[in-house]
Short mmCIF file of C-alpha atoms and ligand atoms in Angstrom, two decimals:
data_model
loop_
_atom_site.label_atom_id
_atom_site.label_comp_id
_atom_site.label_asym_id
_atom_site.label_seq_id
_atom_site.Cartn_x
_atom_site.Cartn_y
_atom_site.Cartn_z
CA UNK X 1 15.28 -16.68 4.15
CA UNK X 2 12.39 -18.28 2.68
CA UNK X 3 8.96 -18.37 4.60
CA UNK X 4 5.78 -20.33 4.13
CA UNK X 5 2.36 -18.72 5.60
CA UNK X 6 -0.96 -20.75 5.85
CA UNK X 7 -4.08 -19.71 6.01
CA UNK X 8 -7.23 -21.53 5.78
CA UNK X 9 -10.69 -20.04 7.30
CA UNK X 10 -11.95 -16.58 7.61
CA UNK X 11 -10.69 -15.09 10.91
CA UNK X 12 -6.66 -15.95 9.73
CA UNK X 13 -6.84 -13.44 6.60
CA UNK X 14 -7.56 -10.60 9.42
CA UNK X 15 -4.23 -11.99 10.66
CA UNK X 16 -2.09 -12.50 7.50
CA UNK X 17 -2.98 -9.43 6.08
CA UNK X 18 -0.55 -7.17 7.93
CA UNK X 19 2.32 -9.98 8.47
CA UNK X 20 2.45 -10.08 4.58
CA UNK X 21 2.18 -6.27 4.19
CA UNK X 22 5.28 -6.15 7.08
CA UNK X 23 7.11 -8.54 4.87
CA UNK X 24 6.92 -6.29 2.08
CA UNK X 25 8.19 -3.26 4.18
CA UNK X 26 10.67 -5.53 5.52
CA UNK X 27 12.33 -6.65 2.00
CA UNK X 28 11.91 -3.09 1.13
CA UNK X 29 14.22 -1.25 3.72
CA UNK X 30 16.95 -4.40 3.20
CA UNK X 31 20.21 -3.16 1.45
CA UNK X 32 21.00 -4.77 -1.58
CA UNK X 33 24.21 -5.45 -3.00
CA UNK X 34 25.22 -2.62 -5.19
CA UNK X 35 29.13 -3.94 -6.20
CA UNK X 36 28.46 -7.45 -7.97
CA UNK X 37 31.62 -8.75 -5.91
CA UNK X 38 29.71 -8.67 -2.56
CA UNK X 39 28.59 -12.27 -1.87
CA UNK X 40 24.60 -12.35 -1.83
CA UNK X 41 24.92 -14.88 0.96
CA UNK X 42 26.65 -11.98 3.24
CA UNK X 43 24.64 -8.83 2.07
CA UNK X 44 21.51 -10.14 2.25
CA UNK X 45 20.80 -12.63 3.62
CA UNK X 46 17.67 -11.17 5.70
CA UNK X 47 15.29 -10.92 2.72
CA UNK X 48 12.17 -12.83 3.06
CA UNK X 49 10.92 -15.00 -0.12
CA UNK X 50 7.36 -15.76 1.09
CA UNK X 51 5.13 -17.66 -0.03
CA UNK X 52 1.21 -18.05 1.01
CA UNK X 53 -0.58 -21.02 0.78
CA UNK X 54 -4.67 -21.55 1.56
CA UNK X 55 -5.47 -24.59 2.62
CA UNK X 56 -9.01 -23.87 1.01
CA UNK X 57 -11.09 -24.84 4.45
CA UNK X 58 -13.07 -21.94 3.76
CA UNK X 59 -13.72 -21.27 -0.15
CA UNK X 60 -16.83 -19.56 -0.26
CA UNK X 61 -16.33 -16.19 -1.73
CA UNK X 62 -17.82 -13.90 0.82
CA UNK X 63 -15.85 -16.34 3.18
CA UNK X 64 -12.67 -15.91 1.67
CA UNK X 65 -11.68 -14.23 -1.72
CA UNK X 66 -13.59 -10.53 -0.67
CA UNK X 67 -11.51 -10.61 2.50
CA UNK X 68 -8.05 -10.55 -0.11
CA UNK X 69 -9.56 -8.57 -1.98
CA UNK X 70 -10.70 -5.97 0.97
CA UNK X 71 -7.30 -6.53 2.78
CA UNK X 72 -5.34 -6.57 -0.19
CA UNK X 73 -3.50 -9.68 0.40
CA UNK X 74 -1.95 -11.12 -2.66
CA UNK X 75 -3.72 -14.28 -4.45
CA UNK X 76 -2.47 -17.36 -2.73
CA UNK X 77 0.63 -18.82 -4.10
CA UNK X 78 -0.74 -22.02 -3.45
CA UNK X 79 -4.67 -22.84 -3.04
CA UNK X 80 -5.33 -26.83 -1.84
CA UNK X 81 -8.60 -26.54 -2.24
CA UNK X 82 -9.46 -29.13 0.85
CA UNK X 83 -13.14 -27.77 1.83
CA UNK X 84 -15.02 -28.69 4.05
CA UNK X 85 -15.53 -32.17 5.91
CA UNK X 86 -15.24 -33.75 9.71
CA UNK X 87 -12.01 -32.05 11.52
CA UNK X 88 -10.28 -35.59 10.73
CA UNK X 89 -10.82 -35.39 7.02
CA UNK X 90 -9.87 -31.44 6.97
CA UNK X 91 -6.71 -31.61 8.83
CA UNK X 92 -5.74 -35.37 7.28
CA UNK X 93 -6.02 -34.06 3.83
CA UNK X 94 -4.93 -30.34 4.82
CA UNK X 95 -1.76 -32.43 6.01
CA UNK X 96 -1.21 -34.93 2.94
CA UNK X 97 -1.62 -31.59 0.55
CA UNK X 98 0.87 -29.72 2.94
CA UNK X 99 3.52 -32.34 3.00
CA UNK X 100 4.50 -32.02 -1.02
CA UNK X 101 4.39 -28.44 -0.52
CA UNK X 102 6.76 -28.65 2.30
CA UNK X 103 8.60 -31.08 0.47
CA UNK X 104 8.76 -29.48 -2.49
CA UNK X 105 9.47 -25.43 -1.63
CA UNK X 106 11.62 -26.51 1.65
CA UNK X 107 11.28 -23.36 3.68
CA UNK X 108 13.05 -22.21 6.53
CA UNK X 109 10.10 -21.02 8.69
CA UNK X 110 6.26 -22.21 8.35
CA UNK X 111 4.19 -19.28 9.96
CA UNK X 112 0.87 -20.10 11.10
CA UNK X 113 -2.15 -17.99 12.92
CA UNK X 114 -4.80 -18.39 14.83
CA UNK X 115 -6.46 -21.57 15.75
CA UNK X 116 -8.04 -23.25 13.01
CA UNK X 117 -7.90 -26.84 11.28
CA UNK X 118 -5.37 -25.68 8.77
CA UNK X 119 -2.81 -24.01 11.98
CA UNK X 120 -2.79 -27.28 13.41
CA UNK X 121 -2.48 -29.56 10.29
CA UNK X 122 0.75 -27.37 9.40
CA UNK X 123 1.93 -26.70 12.13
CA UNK X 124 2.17 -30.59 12.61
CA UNK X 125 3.48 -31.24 9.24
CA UNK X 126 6.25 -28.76 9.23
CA UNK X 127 7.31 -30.37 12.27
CA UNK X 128 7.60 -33.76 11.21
CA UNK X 129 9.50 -32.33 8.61
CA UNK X 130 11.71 -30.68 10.61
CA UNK X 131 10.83 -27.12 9.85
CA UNK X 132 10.89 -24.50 12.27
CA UNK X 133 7.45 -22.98 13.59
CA UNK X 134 6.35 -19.97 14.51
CA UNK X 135 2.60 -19.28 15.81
CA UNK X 136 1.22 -15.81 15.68
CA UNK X 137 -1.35 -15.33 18.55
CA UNK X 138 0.35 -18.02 20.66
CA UNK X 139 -0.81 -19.28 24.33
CA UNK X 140 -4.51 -18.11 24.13
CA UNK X 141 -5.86 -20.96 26.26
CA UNK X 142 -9.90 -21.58 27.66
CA UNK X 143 -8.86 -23.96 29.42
CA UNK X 144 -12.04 -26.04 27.44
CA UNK X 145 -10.21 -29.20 26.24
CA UNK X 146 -13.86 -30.08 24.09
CA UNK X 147 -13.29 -26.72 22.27
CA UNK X 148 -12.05 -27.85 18.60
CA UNK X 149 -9.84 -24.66 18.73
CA UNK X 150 -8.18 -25.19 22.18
CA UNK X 151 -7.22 -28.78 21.00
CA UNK X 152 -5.82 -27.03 17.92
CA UNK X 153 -4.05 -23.84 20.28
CA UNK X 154 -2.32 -26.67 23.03
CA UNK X 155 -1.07 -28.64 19.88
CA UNK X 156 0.36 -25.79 18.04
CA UNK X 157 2.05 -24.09 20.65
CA UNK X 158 3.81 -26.94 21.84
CA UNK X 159 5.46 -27.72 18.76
CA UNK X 160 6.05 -24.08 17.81
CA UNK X 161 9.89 -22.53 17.90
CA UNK X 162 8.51 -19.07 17.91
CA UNK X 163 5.57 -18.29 20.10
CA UNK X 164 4.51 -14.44 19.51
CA UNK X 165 1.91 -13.96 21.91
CA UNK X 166 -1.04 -11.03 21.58
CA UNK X 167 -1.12 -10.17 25.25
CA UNK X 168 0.83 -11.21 28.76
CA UNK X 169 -1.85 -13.84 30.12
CA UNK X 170 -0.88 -16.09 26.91
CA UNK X 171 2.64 -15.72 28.19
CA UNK X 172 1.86 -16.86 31.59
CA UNK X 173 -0.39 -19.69 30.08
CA UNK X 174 2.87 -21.01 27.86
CA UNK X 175 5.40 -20.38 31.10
CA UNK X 176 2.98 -22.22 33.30
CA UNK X 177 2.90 -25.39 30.64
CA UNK X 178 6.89 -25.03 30.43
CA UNK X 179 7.53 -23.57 27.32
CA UNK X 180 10.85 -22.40 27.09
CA UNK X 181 11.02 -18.30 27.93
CA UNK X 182 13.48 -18.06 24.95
CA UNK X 183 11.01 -18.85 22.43
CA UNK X 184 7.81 -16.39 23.88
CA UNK X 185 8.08 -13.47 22.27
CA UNK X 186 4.74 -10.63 23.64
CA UNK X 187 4.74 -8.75 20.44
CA UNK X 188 0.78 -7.39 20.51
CA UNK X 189 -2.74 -8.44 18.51
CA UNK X 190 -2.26 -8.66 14.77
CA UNK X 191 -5.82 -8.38 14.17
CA UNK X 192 -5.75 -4.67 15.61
CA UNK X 193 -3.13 -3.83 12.88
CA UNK X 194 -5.99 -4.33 10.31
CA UNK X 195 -8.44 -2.60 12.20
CA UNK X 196 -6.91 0.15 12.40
CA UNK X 197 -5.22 0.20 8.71
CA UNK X 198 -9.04 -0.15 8.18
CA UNK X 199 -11.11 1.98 10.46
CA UNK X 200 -10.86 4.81 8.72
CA UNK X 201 -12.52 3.24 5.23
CA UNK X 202 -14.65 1.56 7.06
CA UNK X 203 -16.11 4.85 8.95
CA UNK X 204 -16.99 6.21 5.36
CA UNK X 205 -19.78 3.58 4.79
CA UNK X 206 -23.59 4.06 4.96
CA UNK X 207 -24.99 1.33 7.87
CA UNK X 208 -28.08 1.39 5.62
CA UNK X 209 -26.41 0.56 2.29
CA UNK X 210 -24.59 -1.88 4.15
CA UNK X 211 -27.92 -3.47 5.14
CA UNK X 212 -30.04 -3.03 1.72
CA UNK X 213 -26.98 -4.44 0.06
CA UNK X 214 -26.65 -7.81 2.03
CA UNK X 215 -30.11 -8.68 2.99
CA UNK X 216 -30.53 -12.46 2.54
CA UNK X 217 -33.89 -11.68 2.39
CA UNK X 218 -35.53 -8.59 1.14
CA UNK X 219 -38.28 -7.90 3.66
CA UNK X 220 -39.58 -4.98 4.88
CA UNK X 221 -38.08 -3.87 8.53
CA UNK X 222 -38.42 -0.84 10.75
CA UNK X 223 -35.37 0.52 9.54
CA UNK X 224 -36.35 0.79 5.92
CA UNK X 225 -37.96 3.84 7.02
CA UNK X 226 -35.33 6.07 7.80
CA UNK X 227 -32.00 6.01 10.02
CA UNK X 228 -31.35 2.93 11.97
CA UNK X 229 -30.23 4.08 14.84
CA UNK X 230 -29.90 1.59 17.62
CA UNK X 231 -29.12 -2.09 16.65
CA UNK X 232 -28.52 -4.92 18.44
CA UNK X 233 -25.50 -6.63 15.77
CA UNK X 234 -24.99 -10.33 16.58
CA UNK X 235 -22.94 -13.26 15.20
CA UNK X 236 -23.35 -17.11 16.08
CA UNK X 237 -21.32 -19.92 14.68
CA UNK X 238 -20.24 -22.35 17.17
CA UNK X 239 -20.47 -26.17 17.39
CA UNK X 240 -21.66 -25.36 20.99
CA UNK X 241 -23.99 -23.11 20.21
CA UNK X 242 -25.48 -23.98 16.96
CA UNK X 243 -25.34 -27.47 16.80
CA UNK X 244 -27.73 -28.95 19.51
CA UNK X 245 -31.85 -27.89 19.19
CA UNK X 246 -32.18 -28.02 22.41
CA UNK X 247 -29.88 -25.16 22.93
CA UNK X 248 -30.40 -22.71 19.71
CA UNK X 249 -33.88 -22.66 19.86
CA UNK X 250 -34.29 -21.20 23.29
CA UNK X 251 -31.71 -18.83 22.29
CA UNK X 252 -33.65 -17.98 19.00
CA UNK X 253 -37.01 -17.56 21.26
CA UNK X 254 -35.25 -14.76 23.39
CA UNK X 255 -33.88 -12.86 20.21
CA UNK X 256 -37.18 -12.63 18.69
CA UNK X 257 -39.59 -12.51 21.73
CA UNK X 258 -37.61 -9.86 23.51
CA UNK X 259 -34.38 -8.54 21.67
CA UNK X 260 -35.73 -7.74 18.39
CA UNK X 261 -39.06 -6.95 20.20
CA UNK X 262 -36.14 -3.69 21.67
CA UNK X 263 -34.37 -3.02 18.41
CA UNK X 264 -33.52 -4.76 15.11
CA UNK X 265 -30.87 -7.09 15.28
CA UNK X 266 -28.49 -6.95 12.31
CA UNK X 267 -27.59 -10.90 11.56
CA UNK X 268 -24.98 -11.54 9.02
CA UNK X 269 -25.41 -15.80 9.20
CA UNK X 270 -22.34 -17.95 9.07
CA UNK X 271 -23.49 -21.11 6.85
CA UNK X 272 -23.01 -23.45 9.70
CA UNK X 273 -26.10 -21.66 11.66
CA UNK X 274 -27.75 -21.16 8.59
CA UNK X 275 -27.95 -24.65 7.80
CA UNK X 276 -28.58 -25.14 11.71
CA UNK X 277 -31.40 -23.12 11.45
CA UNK X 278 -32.72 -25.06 8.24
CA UNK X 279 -32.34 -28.52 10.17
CA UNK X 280 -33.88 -27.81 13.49
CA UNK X 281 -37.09 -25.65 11.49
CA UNK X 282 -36.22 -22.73 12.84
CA UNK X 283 -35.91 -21.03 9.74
CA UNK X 284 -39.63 -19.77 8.79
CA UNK X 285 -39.75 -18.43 12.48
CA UNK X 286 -36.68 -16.22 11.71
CA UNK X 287 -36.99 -15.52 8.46
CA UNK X 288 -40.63 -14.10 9.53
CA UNK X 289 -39.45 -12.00 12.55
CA UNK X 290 -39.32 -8.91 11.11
CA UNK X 291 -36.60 -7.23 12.78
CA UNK X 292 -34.48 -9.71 12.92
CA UNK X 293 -32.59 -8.95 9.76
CA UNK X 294 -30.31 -11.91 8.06
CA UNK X 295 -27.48 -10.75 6.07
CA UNK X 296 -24.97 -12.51 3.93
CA UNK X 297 -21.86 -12.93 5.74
CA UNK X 298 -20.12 -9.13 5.49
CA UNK X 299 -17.12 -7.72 4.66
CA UNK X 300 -14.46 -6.79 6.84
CA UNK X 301 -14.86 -3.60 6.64
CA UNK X 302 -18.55 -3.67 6.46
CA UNK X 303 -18.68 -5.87 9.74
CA UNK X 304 -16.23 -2.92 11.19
CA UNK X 305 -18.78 -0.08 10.25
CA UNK X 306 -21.67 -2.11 11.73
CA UNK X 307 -19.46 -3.08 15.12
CA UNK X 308 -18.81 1.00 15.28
CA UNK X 309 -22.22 2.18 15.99
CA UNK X 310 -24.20 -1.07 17.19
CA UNK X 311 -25.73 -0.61 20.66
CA UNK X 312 -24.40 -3.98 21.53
CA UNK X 313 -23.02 -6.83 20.34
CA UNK X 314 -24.22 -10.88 20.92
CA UNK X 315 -21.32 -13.02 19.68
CA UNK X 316 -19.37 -16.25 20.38
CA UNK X 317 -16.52 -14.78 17.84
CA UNK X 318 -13.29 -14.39 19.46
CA UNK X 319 -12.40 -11.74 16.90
CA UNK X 320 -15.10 -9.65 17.19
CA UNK X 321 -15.01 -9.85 21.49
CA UNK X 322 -11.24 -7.67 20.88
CA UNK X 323 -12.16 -5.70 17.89
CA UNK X 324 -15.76 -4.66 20.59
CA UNK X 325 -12.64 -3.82 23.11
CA UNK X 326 -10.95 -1.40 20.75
CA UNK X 327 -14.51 0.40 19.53
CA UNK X 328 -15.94 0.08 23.12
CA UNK X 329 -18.96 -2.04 22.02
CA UNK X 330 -20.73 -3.44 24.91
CA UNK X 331 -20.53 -7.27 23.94
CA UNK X 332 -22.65 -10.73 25.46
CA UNK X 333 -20.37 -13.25 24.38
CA UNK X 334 -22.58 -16.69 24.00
CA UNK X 335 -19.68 -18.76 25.76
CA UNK X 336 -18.85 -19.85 29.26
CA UNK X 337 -15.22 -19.25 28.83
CA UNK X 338 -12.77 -17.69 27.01
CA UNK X 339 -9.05 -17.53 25.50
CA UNK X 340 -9.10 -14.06 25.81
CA UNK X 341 -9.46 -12.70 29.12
CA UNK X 342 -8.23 -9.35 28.13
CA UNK X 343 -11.24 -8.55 26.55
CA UNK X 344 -13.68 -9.00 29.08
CA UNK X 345 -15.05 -6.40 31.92
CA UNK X 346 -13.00 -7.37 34.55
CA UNK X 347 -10.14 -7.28 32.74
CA UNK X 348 -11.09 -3.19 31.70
CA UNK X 349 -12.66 -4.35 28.19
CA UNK X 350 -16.06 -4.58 27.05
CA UNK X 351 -17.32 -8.04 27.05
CA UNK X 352 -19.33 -10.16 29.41
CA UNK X 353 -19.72 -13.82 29.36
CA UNK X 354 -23.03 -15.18 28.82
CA UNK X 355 -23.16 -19.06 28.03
CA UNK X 356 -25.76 -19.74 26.18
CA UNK X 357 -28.49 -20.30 29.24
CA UNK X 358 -31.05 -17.83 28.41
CA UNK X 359 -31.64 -16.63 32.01
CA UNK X 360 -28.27 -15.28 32.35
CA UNK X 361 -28.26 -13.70 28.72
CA UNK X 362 -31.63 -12.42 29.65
CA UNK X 363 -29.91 -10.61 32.33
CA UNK X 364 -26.97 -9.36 31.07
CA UNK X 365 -28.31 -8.11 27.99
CA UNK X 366 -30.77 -5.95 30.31
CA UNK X 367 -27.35 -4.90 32.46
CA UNK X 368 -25.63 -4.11 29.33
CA UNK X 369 -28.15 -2.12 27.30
CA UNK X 370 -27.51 0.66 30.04
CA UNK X 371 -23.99 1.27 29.65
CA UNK X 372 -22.12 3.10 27.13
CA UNK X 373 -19.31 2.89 24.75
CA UNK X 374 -15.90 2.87 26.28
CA UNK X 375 -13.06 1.86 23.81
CA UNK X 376 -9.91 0.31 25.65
CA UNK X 377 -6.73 -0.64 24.52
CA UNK X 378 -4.69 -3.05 25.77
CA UNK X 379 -0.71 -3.18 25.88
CA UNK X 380 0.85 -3.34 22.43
CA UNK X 381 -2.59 -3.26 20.74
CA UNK X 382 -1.55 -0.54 18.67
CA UNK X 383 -1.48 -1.41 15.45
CA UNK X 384 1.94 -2.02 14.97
CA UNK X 385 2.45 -6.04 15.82
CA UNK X 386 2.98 -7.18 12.44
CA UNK X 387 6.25 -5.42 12.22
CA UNK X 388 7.18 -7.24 15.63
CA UNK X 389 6.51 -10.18 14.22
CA UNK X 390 9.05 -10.32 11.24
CA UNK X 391 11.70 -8.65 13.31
CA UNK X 392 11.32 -11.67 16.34
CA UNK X 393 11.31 -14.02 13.00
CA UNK X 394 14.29 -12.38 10.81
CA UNK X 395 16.21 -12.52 14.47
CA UNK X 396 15.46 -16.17 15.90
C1 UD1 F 401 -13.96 -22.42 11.48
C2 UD1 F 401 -13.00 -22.53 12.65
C3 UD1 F 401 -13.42 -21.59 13.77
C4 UD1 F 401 -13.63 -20.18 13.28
C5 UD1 F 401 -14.59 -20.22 12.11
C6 UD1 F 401 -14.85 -18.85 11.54
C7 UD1 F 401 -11.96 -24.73 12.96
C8 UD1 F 401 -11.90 -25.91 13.85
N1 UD1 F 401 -12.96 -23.87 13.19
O1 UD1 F 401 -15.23 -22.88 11.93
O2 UD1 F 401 -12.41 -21.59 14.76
O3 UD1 F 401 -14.12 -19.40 14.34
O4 UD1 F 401 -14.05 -21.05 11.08
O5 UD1 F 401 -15.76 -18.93 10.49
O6 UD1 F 401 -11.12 -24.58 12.12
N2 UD1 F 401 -19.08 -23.60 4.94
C9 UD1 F 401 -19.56 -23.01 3.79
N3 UD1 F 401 -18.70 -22.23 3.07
C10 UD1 F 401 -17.43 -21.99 3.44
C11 UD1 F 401 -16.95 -22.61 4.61
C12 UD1 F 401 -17.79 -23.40 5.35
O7 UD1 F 401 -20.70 -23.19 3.42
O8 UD1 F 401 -16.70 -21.23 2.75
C13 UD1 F 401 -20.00 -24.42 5.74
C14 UD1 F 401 -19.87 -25.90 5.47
O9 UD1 F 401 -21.14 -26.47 5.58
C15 UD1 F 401 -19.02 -26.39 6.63
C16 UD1 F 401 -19.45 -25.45 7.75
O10 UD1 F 401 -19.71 -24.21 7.12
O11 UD1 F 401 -19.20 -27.74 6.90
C17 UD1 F 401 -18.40 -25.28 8.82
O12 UD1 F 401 -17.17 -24.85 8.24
P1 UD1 F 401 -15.76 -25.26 8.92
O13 UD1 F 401 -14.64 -24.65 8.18
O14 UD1 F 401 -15.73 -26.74 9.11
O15 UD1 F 401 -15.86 -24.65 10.37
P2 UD1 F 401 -16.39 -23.24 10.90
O16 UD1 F 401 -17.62 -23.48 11.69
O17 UD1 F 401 -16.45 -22.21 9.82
#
């Protein structure tokens, strides 16, 4: 059996890393012909040839290559170098690019994750090619049609053969559009296989080293002094937050007028909000607040360490609203909505919803400052989803 994964942005190789690392267990426990009579065909036919292929939507290398690295996924069999551009010109050329490889390699199964510009441009492509598809971390849903990656999510799962889906609201979401049952398969979150093939490294580092080692700017903060003990650890990327003045710079007020006036708050900047920041003139103001503390986008296992002892988390990161529900992290996620319920309060995890209307964030954030940690795991988050995955594939 011969499978194709893509990959293209940052929060898939948190996906892929496990799924390949199955594969390899997989191929390993397979019984191999020992008499050279036995047809190949019969014996073993369940071995996976796999190839990986990154679309190259995200190429920076603290965006990309130190996640392999870190996760120990294999160089990319393929790299199509696409880059960055307008979501037409990513997934157009993402598509163009994928269709020789397709073409070409002719695999049986194209397996994509997530909800990025490269899991819809292949999923597509495979499609019109007539190659089956299987979506890890299918039926996630907001429900917010002007949400690039819900456009991506309603697209993907529709044409997918195999939907594997990370909890049992995303199978309600694809039952409810009519997806066939046969092809729902609730096999768990991938992403909590690598966090907790991880945690344990990750519990090793120093916060501070972490911090002196990816300061975008060397400044002097509080926390140069000694132990940093509480931290406020935050993360902002979105179109919907980052994009419009009128809505980052209030948000940028409250961090530095009252947040970091409470407690540093450790920044690792995605380049979108960077160059946000840059555009609007924000930048002096942050750059001068001096406990509001940019870093270079992290590692995964650095990020891990940092999510393990901060006093809360601010995010809009989908990822980092489940990993908070594992580690217990009280979390203000900067969105009104969300594809994944499970991780919010009323659903037992650790995450509130916030928008990004600084009266409500003012609140919560006050609210959420006096509770504590409490980890939670939801069903089948238990590290062990990759292997589901392979079976539902090696039996479909
Ligand atoms: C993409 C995903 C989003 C995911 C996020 C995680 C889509 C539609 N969006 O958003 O779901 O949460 O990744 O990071 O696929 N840039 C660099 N270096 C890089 C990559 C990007 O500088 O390695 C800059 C470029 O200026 C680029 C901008 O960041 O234009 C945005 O990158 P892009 O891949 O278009 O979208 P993200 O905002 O990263």
């Amino acid at each position: 059996m011969k499978i194709i994964s893509v990959v293209g942005a940052r929060p898939n190789f948190m996906k892929i890393a496990p799924f390949i690392h199955a594969i390899d267990n997989h191929n390993s426990q397979q019984v191999y012909p020992s008499k050279p009579q036995l047809s190949v065909e019969t014996t073993n036919n369940k071995h996976i040839n796999h190839l990986l292929v990154h679309t190259g939507q995200h190429y920076d290398d603290k965006m990309s290559k130190a996640f392999f690295r870190a996760l120990n996924i294999p160089d990319a069999d393929i790299n199509l170098g696409i880059g960055s551009g307008t979501h037409a010109e990513q997934v157009g050329n993402t598509m163009i690019a994928l269709e020789k490889v397709f073409e070409g390699e002719k695999p049986d199964w194209v397996i994509v994750v997530g909800d990025v510009n490269a899991t819809l441009a292949a999923s597509v492509t495979a499609k019109k090619l007539h190659i089956k598809v299987c979506h890890i971390e299918a039926g996630l849903r907001s429900g917010d049609i002007k949400m690039p990656e819900e456009i991506n999510r309603l697209v993907t799962d529709r044409l997918s053969d195999l939907l594997l889906t990370p909890d049992t609201i995303s199978v309600d979401n694809l039952l409810k559009e009519g997806t066939p049952k046969e092809r729902i398969k609730f096999v768990g979150n991938i992403m909590i296989d690598t966090l907790e093939t991880n945690r344990e490294k990750a519990s090793t580092l120093s916060i501070e080293k972490i911090i002196q080692d990816n300061l975008l700017i060397n400044k002097p903060f509080k926390g140069n002094a000694g132990l940093v003990k509480a931290y406020a650890l935050m993360t902002l990327h979105r179109p919907s937050n980052v994009d419009k003045k009128e809505v980052f710079g209030p948000i940028i007020n409250f961090l530095i007028d009252e947040v970091a006036a409470d407690m540093p708050i450790l920044w690792p900047i995605h380049p979108r909000a960077k160059k946000q920041l840059g555009k609007f003139r924000l930048w002096d103001k942050v750059v001068n607040t001096e406990n509001l503390i940019l870093l270079n986008p992290l590692g995964y296992h650095e990020m891990l360490r940092l999510n393990m002892d901060a006093t809360i988390m601010l995010t809009d990161s989908g990822g980092l609203q489940e990993e908070c529900t594992i580690l217990g992290t009280p979390c203000l996620t900067l969105r009104w909505n969300t594809e994944r319920p499970v991780t919010l309060r009323e659903y037992g995890g650790a995450s509130i919803l916030v928008g990004n209307n600084v009266e409500r964030i003012r609140k919560e954030y006050h609210e959420t400052l006096k509770l504590d940690k409490k980890p939670v795991r939801p069903e089948l988050w238990d590290g062990h989803t990759a292997g589901r995955c392979v079976e539902e594939i090696v039996n479909s």
